[in-house]
């Protein structure tokens, strides 16, 4: 029995004569559907998790540590500015700005709140895409944030806590060291140029932005951190390590240079481990679906015992019979793959629209339940599946073709493995016993 004969028998198993149907064949079709259905969430989870991890990480990186952060041991604003000019000449660095950060106590209207002050050049909110895209003025104008004016930008959470708005006065109290090397409170008065929001409630209640020139005058007196925030073309590129090494070499021993994944290691590893766990669970579902192929093929072998016996009596080899059933199982896996992979990609590409539809459906159901329960419909809190205060406004979609290829290969391999046992059982059947028992 040659390969062509095995292929024809496998075709006969999958597509029997019209009008002929059986429980085993229906089970085989069910196994194809099971594999396809199990692949839909697997592809969606893989695509959406990649987009969400990259989107959330990119947002956090742009807000907190930038792509590379160089920290100086010297508290010298002038040297910090000179280092920024040197860093701009390094290949791979697309933008550099100095930053002085320190903790302070903000007071207004007899209220107090601890804040993290970030002293930045006034052009940062105009020249850098990350600041222009991620920050918006809730009250006031970002145009008033300049070195010539005594205005600061405060987060929306700080404004709510202190009950202030754009144009109001705010005082900052910092612990400063005097000439006698003793610590005393230093009070600086500013006005609120604008109330800003980056979308994260936690950060909106923490950050206060001050013009860089205003912080230079007293930065040596306070316990401040002097940093260079460096941006590159792509924070997820492998070339970022080379840029880090070049930056270390150019700045010297008085500097420490960190990548964003080093500064945000715990968060990034948490995202990655969650993604791996989700994919592992989905792969287990695919494995269970592949086992259905094995059970369906065993039923087919039992149904086709007489046909197998006749083929063997006519000279068909055990290897050829086994190969036919292996081809059948492989075809079932390929059919499930052709069914589930496109649907999974279709769901992934339209995941934002699907989430909006699900939100509307859930909120409509909640209002309906409130109506029948005679409660206040208007008081029902709107449920948001994707809250931008914790995640993203829109999930960026990035199709991982390499990972999808591995999923397709693993699915076909599982289908092939699941068909080996039934195929071996079909090949070992003795035709004389089968024909004798079928009388």
Short mmCIF file of C-alpha atoms in Angstrom, two decimals:
data_model
loop_
_atom_site.label_atom_id
_atom_site.label_comp_id
_atom_site.label_asym_id
_atom_site.label_seq_id
_atom_site.Cartn_x
_atom_site.Cartn_y
_atom_site.Cartn_z
CA UNK A 1 0.00 0.00 0.00
CA UNK A 2 1.72 3.14 -1.21
CA UNK A 3 1.34 6.74 -0.04
CA UNK A 4 -1.28 7.54 -2.69
CA UNK A 5 -3.44 4.62 -1.57
CA UNK A 6 -3.19 5.73 2.06
CA UNK A 7 -4.18 9.24 1.03
CA UNK A 8 -7.22 7.94 -0.89
CA UNK A 9 -8.33 5.86 2.11
CA UNK A 10 -7.94 8.87 4.41
CA UNK A 11 -10.06 10.89 1.97
CA UNK A 12 -12.68 8.14 2.03
CA UNK A 13 -12.72 8.27 5.84
CA UNK A 14 -13.15 12.05 5.93
CA UNK A 15 -15.58 12.29 3.00
CA UNK A 16 -17.58 9.05 2.71
CA UNK A 17 -20.21 8.39 0.07
CA UNK A 18 -23.24 10.65 0.14
CA UNK A 19 -25.91 9.65 2.55
CA UNK A 20 -23.50 7.74 4.77
CA UNK A 21 -23.06 9.13 8.25
CA UNK A 22 -22.03 7.75 11.62
CA UNK A 23 -21.53 8.70 15.22
CA UNK A 24 -17.74 8.43 14.79
CA UNK A 25 -17.74 10.82 11.84
CA UNK A 26 -19.89 13.30 13.78
CA UNK A 27 -17.41 13.02 16.65
CA UNK A 28 -14.60 13.74 14.20
CA UNK A 29 -16.39 16.87 13.00
CA UNK A 30 -16.96 17.85 16.64
CA UNK A 31 -13.25 17.53 17.36
CA UNK A 32 -12.49 19.88 14.45
CA UNK A 33 -14.92 22.43 15.88
CA UNK A 34 -13.44 22.01 19.38
CA UNK A 35 -9.94 22.77 18.12
CA UNK A 36 -11.19 25.78 16.17
CA UNK A 37 -13.18 27.16 19.09
CA UNK A 38 -10.24 26.67 21.49
CA UNK A 39 -7.91 28.53 19.11
CA UNK A 40 -10.14 31.63 18.94
CA UNK A 41 -9.50 32.78 22.56
CA UNK A 42 -5.86 31.65 22.37
CA UNK A 43 -5.15 33.87 19.34
CA UNK A 44 -7.16 36.73 20.86
CA UNK A 45 -5.37 36.50 24.23
CA UNK A 46 -1.96 36.41 22.55
CA UNK A 47 -2.65 39.38 20.26
CA UNK A 48 -4.49 41.51 22.82
CA UNK A 49 -2.04 40.79 25.66
CA UNK A 50 0.90 41.79 23.47
CA UNK A 51 -0.83 45.05 22.54
CA UNK A 52 -1.89 45.81 26.12
CA UNK A 53 1.50 45.02 27.63
CA UNK A 54 3.27 47.17 25.05
CA UNK A 55 0.71 49.98 25.36
CA UNK A 56 0.62 50.07 29.17
CA UNK A 57 4.38 49.66 29.45
CA UNK A 58 5.00 52.38 26.87
CA UNK A 59 2.68 54.69 28.74
CA UNK A 60 4.37 54.02 32.08
CA UNK A 61 7.83 54.36 30.56
CA UNK A 62 7.00 57.70 28.94
CA UNK A 63 5.52 58.97 32.19
CA UNK A 64 8.08 57.76 34.70
CA UNK A 65 11.56 56.70 33.64
CA UNK A 66 11.78 57.50 29.92
CA UNK A 67 13.65 54.97 27.75
CA UNK A 68 16.98 55.57 29.48
CA UNK A 69 17.63 57.42 32.72
CA UNK A 70 21.10 58.63 33.67
CA UNK A 71 21.49 59.54 37.35
CA UNK A 72 24.28 61.85 38.50
CA UNK A 73 26.04 61.66 41.86
CA UNK A 74 26.92 65.35 41.63
CA UNK A 75 24.35 67.97 42.62
CA UNK A 76 25.36 70.48 39.99
CA UNK A 77 22.70 71.83 37.58
CA UNK A 78 25.32 73.30 35.24
CA UNK A 79 27.09 69.96 34.78
CA UNK A 80 23.71 68.32 34.28
CA UNK A 81 23.04 70.65 31.36
CA UNK A 82 26.50 70.02 29.88
CA UNK A 83 25.90 66.27 30.13
CA UNK A 84 22.58 66.70 28.30
CA UNK A 85 24.42 68.33 25.37
CA UNK A 86 26.90 65.45 25.27
CA UNK A 87 24.15 62.83 25.40
CA UNK A 88 22.38 64.35 22.38
CA UNK A 89 25.37 63.44 20.20
CA UNK A 90 25.14 59.72 21.00
CA UNK A 91 23.82 57.48 18.26
CA UNK A 92 20.41 56.05 19.14
CA UNK A 93 19.40 58.95 21.41
CA UNK A 94 16.58 60.99 19.86
CA UNK A 95 15.89 63.34 22.75
CA UNK A 96 17.42 64.40 26.09
CA UNK A 97 16.22 66.70 28.82
CA UNK A 98 17.50 67.28 32.39
CA UNK A 99 15.27 66.69 35.39
CA UNK A 100 15.60 67.57 39.06
CA UNK A 101 13.22 65.68 41.33
CA UNK A 102 12.58 65.92 45.07
CA UNK A 103 9.81 65.45 47.61
CA UNK A 104 7.93 68.39 49.07
CA UNK A 105 4.85 69.31 51.05
CA UNK A 106 2.26 71.32 49.10
CA UNK A 107 -0.06 73.59 51.07
CA UNK A 108 -3.06 75.70 50.08
CA UNK A 109 -6.36 76.66 51.72
CA UNK A 110 -5.11 75.27 55.05
CA UNK A 111 -4.71 71.84 53.43
CA UNK A 112 -1.56 69.81 52.92
CA UNK A 113 -0.42 67.02 50.66
CA UNK A 114 2.89 65.33 49.95
CA UNK A 115 3.99 65.70 46.33
CA UNK A 116 6.83 64.60 44.09
CA UNK A 117 8.28 67.66 42.35
CA UNK A 118 9.71 67.21 38.86
CA UNK A 119 11.63 70.22 37.60
CA UNK A 120 11.66 70.14 33.78
CA UNK A 121 12.62 72.52 30.97
CA UNK A 122 9.57 74.46 29.83
CA UNK A 123 9.82 73.13 26.28
CA UNK A 124 9.29 69.51 27.32
CA UNK A 125 5.50 69.75 27.08
CA UNK A 126 5.81 71.19 23.56
CA UNK A 127 8.74 69.29 22.05
CA UNK A 128 8.28 65.72 23.30
CA UNK A 129 5.49 63.59 21.87
CA UNK A 130 5.13 61.54 25.06
CA UNK A 131 4.23 64.64 27.09
CA UNK A 132 2.03 66.13 24.37
CA UNK A 133 0.07 62.90 23.96
CA UNK A 134 -0.15 61.75 27.57
CA UNK A 135 -0.83 65.03 29.38
CA UNK A 136 -3.82 67.29 28.95
CA UNK A 137 -4.71 70.52 30.69
CA UNK A 138 -7.89 70.02 32.71
CA UNK A 139 -7.85 73.65 33.87
CA UNK A 140 -5.66 76.50 32.66
CA UNK A 141 -3.10 76.44 29.87
CA UNK A 142 0.25 74.70 29.42
CA UNK A 143 1.50 77.88 27.71
CA UNK A 144 1.90 79.49 31.14
CA UNK A 145 4.47 76.88 32.15
CA UNK A 146 7.75 78.67 31.36
CA UNK A 147 11.01 79.66 32.99
CA UNK A 148 10.06 83.34 32.89
CA UNK A 149 6.95 82.83 34.97
CA UNK A 150 6.52 81.52 38.48
CA UNK A 151 3.86 79.00 37.56
CA UNK A 152 3.75 75.28 38.21
CA UNK A 153 1.65 72.42 36.86
CA UNK A 154 -0.16 70.24 39.36
CA UNK A 155 -1.90 66.91 38.93
CA UNK A 156 -5.68 66.75 39.02
CA UNK A 157 -5.61 64.69 42.21
CA UNK A 158 -3.51 67.33 44.00
CA UNK A 159 -5.91 70.08 42.86
CA UNK A 160 -8.89 68.16 44.23
CA UNK A 161 -7.14 67.43 47.53
CA UNK A 162 -6.07 71.07 48.08
CA UNK A 163 -9.25 72.56 46.55
CA UNK A 164 -7.35 74.81 44.15
CA UNK A 165 -7.56 75.63 40.46
CA UNK A 166 -5.56 77.40 37.79
CA UNK A 167 -4.46 80.85 38.93
CA UNK A 168 -4.50 80.04 42.66
CA UNK A 169 -1.42 80.25 44.86
CA UNK A 170 0.37 77.20 46.21
CA UNK A 171 3.29 76.90 48.63
CA UNK A 172 5.93 74.22 48.66
CA UNK A 173 7.74 73.30 51.87
CA UNK A 174 11.00 71.38 51.50
CA UNK A 175 13.67 70.27 53.95
CA UNK A 176 16.78 72.34 53.11
CA UNK A 177 20.28 72.31 54.54
CA UNK A 178 21.82 75.66 55.52
CA UNK A 179 25.45 76.72 55.91
CA UNK A 180 25.59 75.25 59.43
CA UNK A 181 24.68 71.84 57.92
CA UNK A 182 21.42 71.79 59.82
CA UNK A 183 18.05 71.11 58.24
CA UNK A 184 15.33 73.76 58.22
CA UNK A 185 12.08 74.15 56.27
CA UNK A 186 12.33 76.18 53.08
CA UNK A 187 9.10 77.69 51.76
CA UNK A 188 8.59 78.66 48.11
CA UNK A 189 5.44 80.28 46.74
CA UNK A 190 4.13 79.65 43.21
CA UNK A 191 0.90 80.03 41.32
CA UNK A 192 -0.91 77.22 39.52
CA UNK A 193 -0.41 77.66 35.78
CA UNK A 194 -2.56 74.65 34.91
CA UNK A 195 -4.12 71.53 36.34
CA UNK A 196 -3.02 68.54 34.24
CA UNK A 197 -3.93 64.88 33.98
CA UNK A 198 -2.07 61.92 32.52
CA UNK A 199 -5.01 59.53 32.93
CA UNK A 200 -3.61 57.64 35.94
CA UNK A 201 -5.32 58.67 39.16
CA UNK A 202 -2.34 57.63 41.30
CA UNK A 203 0.13 59.79 39.36
CA UNK A 204 -2.30 62.71 39.11
CA UNK A 205 -2.32 62.81 42.90
CA UNK A 206 1.47 62.74 43.17
CA UNK A 207 3.23 64.90 40.56
CA UNK A 208 3.90 68.62 40.54
CA UNK A 209 5.87 70.06 37.62
CA UNK A 210 8.14 73.07 38.14
CA UNK A 211 10.17 75.04 35.56
CA UNK A 212 13.76 73.79 35.59
CA UNK A 213 15.30 77.26 36.05
CA UNK A 214 13.21 77.87 39.17
CA UNK A 215 14.50 74.69 40.83
CA UNK A 216 18.16 75.38 40.04
CA UNK A 217 18.39 78.16 42.62
CA UNK A 218 17.71 75.93 45.63
CA UNK A 219 18.32 72.40 44.28
CA UNK A 220 21.72 72.09 46.03
CA UNK A 221 20.03 72.71 49.40
CA UNK A 222 17.51 69.90 49.17
CA UNK A 223 17.85 66.16 48.88
CA UNK A 224 17.20 66.10 45.14
CA UNK A 225 17.94 63.60 42.37
CA UNK A 226 19.68 64.92 39.22
CA UNK A 227 18.84 62.92 36.12
CA UNK A 228 19.00 62.94 32.36
CA UNK A 229 15.90 61.54 30.68
CA UNK A 230 16.85 60.07 27.30
CA UNK A 231 14.51 58.88 24.56
CA UNK A 232 15.27 56.49 21.71
CA UNK A 233 13.52 55.42 18.52
CA UNK A 234 12.01 52.29 20.07
CA UNK A 235 12.17 51.39 23.79
CA UNK A 236 11.52 47.72 22.94
CA UNK A 237 14.42 47.51 20.47
CA UNK A 238 17.42 45.28 21.16
CA UNK A 239 19.66 48.23 20.25
CA UNK A 240 18.67 49.97 23.49
CA UNK A 241 21.42 48.07 25.34
CA UNK A 242 24.01 49.40 22.88
CA UNK A 243 22.73 52.93 23.39
CA UNK A 244 22.95 52.41 27.16
CA UNK A 245 26.57 51.29 26.89
CA UNK A 246 27.46 54.28 24.69
CA UNK A 247 25.77 56.65 27.13
CA UNK A 248 27.71 55.18 30.08
CA UNK A 249 30.97 55.60 28.22
CA UNK A 250 30.23 59.20 27.23
CA UNK A 251 29.07 60.40 30.66
CA UNK A 252 31.77 58.80 32.80
CA UNK A 253 32.00 57.16 36.20
CA UNK A 254 29.97 59.81 38.01
CA UNK A 255 26.83 58.58 36.30
CA UNK A 256 24.65 55.51 36.47
CA UNK A 257 22.57 54.71 33.36
CA UNK A 258 19.44 52.54 33.64
CA UNK A 259 17.09 51.16 31.02
CA UNK A 260 13.34 51.42 31.54
CA UNK A 261 13.01 47.64 31.97
CA UNK A 262 15.56 47.76 34.80
CA UNK A 263 13.71 50.53 36.63
CA UNK A 264 10.27 48.96 36.06
CA UNK A 265 11.36 45.33 36.29
CA UNK A 266 8.67 44.17 38.74
CA UNK A 267 5.77 45.63 36.75
CA UNK A 268 7.05 44.40 33.39
CA UNK A 269 7.75 40.89 34.70
CA UNK A 270 4.30 40.84 36.29
CA UNK A 271 2.70 41.64 32.93
CA UNK A 272 4.82 39.03 31.15
CA UNK A 273 4.14 36.28 33.70
CA UNK A 274 0.40 36.97 33.52
CA UNK A 275 0.54 36.68 29.73
CA UNK A 276 2.45 33.38 29.92
CA UNK A 277 -0.04 31.98 32.43
CA UNK A 278 -3.01 32.91 30.23
CA UNK A 279 -1.41 31.35 27.15
CA UNK A 280 -0.56 28.20 29.12
CA UNK A 281 -4.19 27.81 30.21
CA UNK A 282 -5.40 28.31 26.64
CA UNK A 283 -2.89 25.74 25.36
CA UNK A 284 -4.28 23.24 27.86
CA UNK A 285 -7.72 23.80 26.33
CA UNK A 286 -6.26 23.14 22.87
CA UNK A 287 -4.65 19.96 24.24
CA UNK A 288 -8.01 18.73 25.55
CA UNK A 289 -9.56 19.51 22.17
CA UNK A 290 -6.81 17.49 20.47
CA UNK A 291 -7.62 14.51 22.71
CA UNK A 292 -11.10 14.54 21.14
CA UNK A 293 -9.42 13.66 17.83
CA UNK A 294 -7.98 10.56 19.44
CA UNK A 295 -11.33 9.38 20.82
CA UNK A 296 -13.08 10.11 17.50
CA UNK A 297 -10.45 8.15 15.57
CA UNK A 298 -10.78 5.18 17.94
CA UNK A 299 -14.51 5.11 17.19
CA UNK A 300 -13.72 5.30 13.47
CA UNK A 301 -11.32 2.37 13.74
CA UNK A 302 -14.05 0.29 15.42
CA UNK A 303 -16.57 1.24 12.74
CA UNK A 304 -14.15 0.54 9.89
CA UNK A 305 -12.87 -2.82 11.14
CA UNK A 306 -14.47 -4.77 8.31
CA UNK A 307 -13.21 -2.31 5.67
CA UNK A 308 -9.69 -2.45 7.16
CA UNK A 309 -9.80 -6.23 7.15
CA UNK A 310 -10.82 -6.34 3.47
CA UNK A 311 -8.03 -3.92 2.52
CA UNK A 312 -5.49 -6.01 4.39
CA UNK A 313 -6.78 -9.16 2.68
CA UNK A 314 -6.19 -7.46 -0.66
CA UNK A 315 -2.59 -6.67 0.25
CA UNK A 316 -2.75 -3.39 2.18
CA UNK A 317 0.07 -3.05 4.71
CA UNK A 318 -0.32 -2.22 8.41
CA UNK A 319 1.88 0.83 7.90
CA UNK A 320 -0.33 2.09 5.08
CA UNK A 321 -3.52 1.70 7.17
CA UNK A 322 -1.90 3.50 10.11
CA UNK A 323 -0.72 6.29 7.82
CA UNK A 324 -4.30 6.81 6.58
CA UNK A 325 -5.57 7.39 10.10
CA UNK A 326 -2.61 9.64 10.92
CA UNK A 327 -3.49 11.72 7.85
CA UNK A 328 -7.09 11.86 9.03
CA UNK A 329 -6.09 13.18 12.45
CA UNK A 330 -3.68 15.66 10.90
CA UNK A 331 -6.43 16.88 8.54
CA UNK A 332 -8.75 17.41 11.52
CA UNK A 333 -6.13 19.58 13.24
CA UNK A 334 -5.56 21.54 10.03
CA UNK A 335 -9.32 22.03 9.63
CA UNK A 336 -9.65 23.35 13.17
CA UNK A 337 -6.68 25.63 12.54
CA UNK A 338 -8.21 27.03 9.34
CA UNK A 339 -11.44 27.61 11.25
CA UNK A 340 -10.14 29.06 14.51
CA UNK A 341 -7.14 31.14 13.43
CA UNK A 342 -8.99 33.58 11.11
CA UNK A 343 -11.83 34.01 13.63
CA UNK A 344 -9.32 34.65 16.41
CA UNK A 345 -7.58 37.30 14.30
CA UNK A 346 -10.94 38.85 13.39
CA UNK A 347 -11.85 39.10 17.08
CA UNK A 348 -8.42 40.55 17.93
CA UNK A 349 -8.57 43.26 15.26
CA UNK A 350 -12.04 44.32 16.44
CA UNK A 351 -11.42 43.86 20.18
CA UNK A 352 -11.99 47.55 20.99
CA UNK A 353 -15.40 47.53 19.31
CA UNK A 354 -16.21 44.23 21.02
CA UNK A 355 -15.35 45.68 24.45
CA UNK A 356 -17.53 48.75 23.81
CA UNK A 357 -20.42 46.51 22.77
CA UNK A 358 -19.94 44.31 25.85
CA UNK A 359 -19.90 47.41 28.11
CA UNK A 360 -23.17 48.66 26.60
CA UNK A 361 -24.77 45.23 26.93
CA UNK A 362 -23.70 44.83 30.58
CA UNK A 363 -24.82 48.34 31.54
CA UNK A 364 -28.15 47.83 29.75
CA UNK A 365 -28.66 44.58 31.66
CA UNK A 366 -27.79 46.30 34.95
CA UNK A 367 -30.33 49.04 34.29
CA UNK A 368 -32.91 46.41 33.41
CA UNK A 369 -32.30 44.57 36.67
CA UNK A 370 -32.56 47.85 38.59
CA UNK A 371 -35.86 48.62 36.90
CA UNK A 372 -37.38 45.26 37.85
CA UNK A 373 -35.95 45.60 41.37
CA UNK A 374 -37.65 49.03 41.72
CA UNK A 375 -34.35 50.76 42.46
CA UNK A 376 -32.93 54.03 41.15
CA UNK A 377 -31.89 53.41 37.54
CA UNK A 378 -29.94 56.67 37.33
CA UNK A 379 -27.96 55.68 40.40
CA UNK A 380 -26.56 52.54 38.75
CA UNK A 381 -22.81 52.92 38.34
CA UNK A 382 -21.55 52.57 34.79
CA UNK A 383 -19.31 49.52 34.40
CA UNK A 384 -16.19 50.01 32.31
CA UNK A 385 -14.28 46.94 31.18
CA UNK A 386 -11.33 49.05 29.99
CA UNK A 387 -10.83 51.99 32.36
CA UNK A 388 -8.16 54.38 31.14
CA UNK A 389 -7.28 55.28 34.74
CA UNK A 390 -5.77 51.83 35.10
CA UNK A 391 -5.23 50.59 31.55
CA UNK A 392 -5.62 52.29 28.17
CA UNK A 393 -8.26 54.20 26.24
CA UNK A 394 -7.76 51.95 23.23
CA UNK A 395 -5.89 48.64 23.03
CA UNK A 396 -3.14 48.87 20.40
CA UNK A 397 -3.31 45.87 18.11
CA UNK A 398 -0.07 44.25 17.05
CA UNK A 399 -0.34 40.84 15.38
CA UNK A 400 2.59 38.58 16.45
CA UNK A 401 3.07 36.52 13.30
CA UNK A 402 5.98 34.57 14.78
CA UNK A 403 3.94 33.49 17.82
CA UNK A 404 0.96 32.62 15.62
CA UNK A 405 3.19 30.39 13.51
CA UNK A 406 4.31 28.56 16.67
CA UNK A 407 0.68 28.13 17.74
CA UNK A 408 -0.22 26.69 14.33
CA UNK A 409 2.76 24.32 14.46
CA UNK A 410 1.92 23.22 18.01
CA UNK A 411 -1.74 22.60 17.06
CA UNK A 412 -0.77 20.41 14.11
CA UNK A 413 1.80 18.58 16.24
CA UNK A 414 -0.77 17.88 18.96
CA UNK A 415 -3.25 16.63 16.37
CA UNK A 416 -0.59 14.37 14.90
CA UNK A 417 0.35 13.02 18.34
CA UNK A 418 -3.31 12.42 19.26
CA UNK A 419 -3.81 10.27 16.15
CA UNK A 420 -0.82 7.97 16.71
CA UNK A 421 -2.50 5.61 19.18
CA UNK A 422 -5.69 5.02 17.12
CA UNK A 423 -3.58 4.69 13.96
CA UNK A 424 -1.37 2.06 15.59
CA UNK A 425 -4.46 0.17 16.76
CA UNK A 426 -5.91 0.23 13.23
CA UNK A 427 -2.66 -1.09 11.75
CA UNK A 428 -2.41 -3.99 14.23
CA UNK A 429 -5.84 -5.41 13.45
CA UNK A 430 -5.81 -9.00 12.13
CA UNK A 431 -8.14 -9.35 9.14
CA UNK A 432 -8.95 -13.02 9.76
CA UNK A 433 -10.23 -12.32 13.27
CA UNK A 434 -12.29 -9.36 12.11
CA UNK A 435 -13.90 -11.27 9.20
CA UNK A 436 -14.62 -14.29 11.39
CA UNK A 437 -16.34 -12.19 14.09
CA UNK A 438 -18.35 -10.20 11.58
CA UNK A 439 -20.29 -13.27 10.27
#
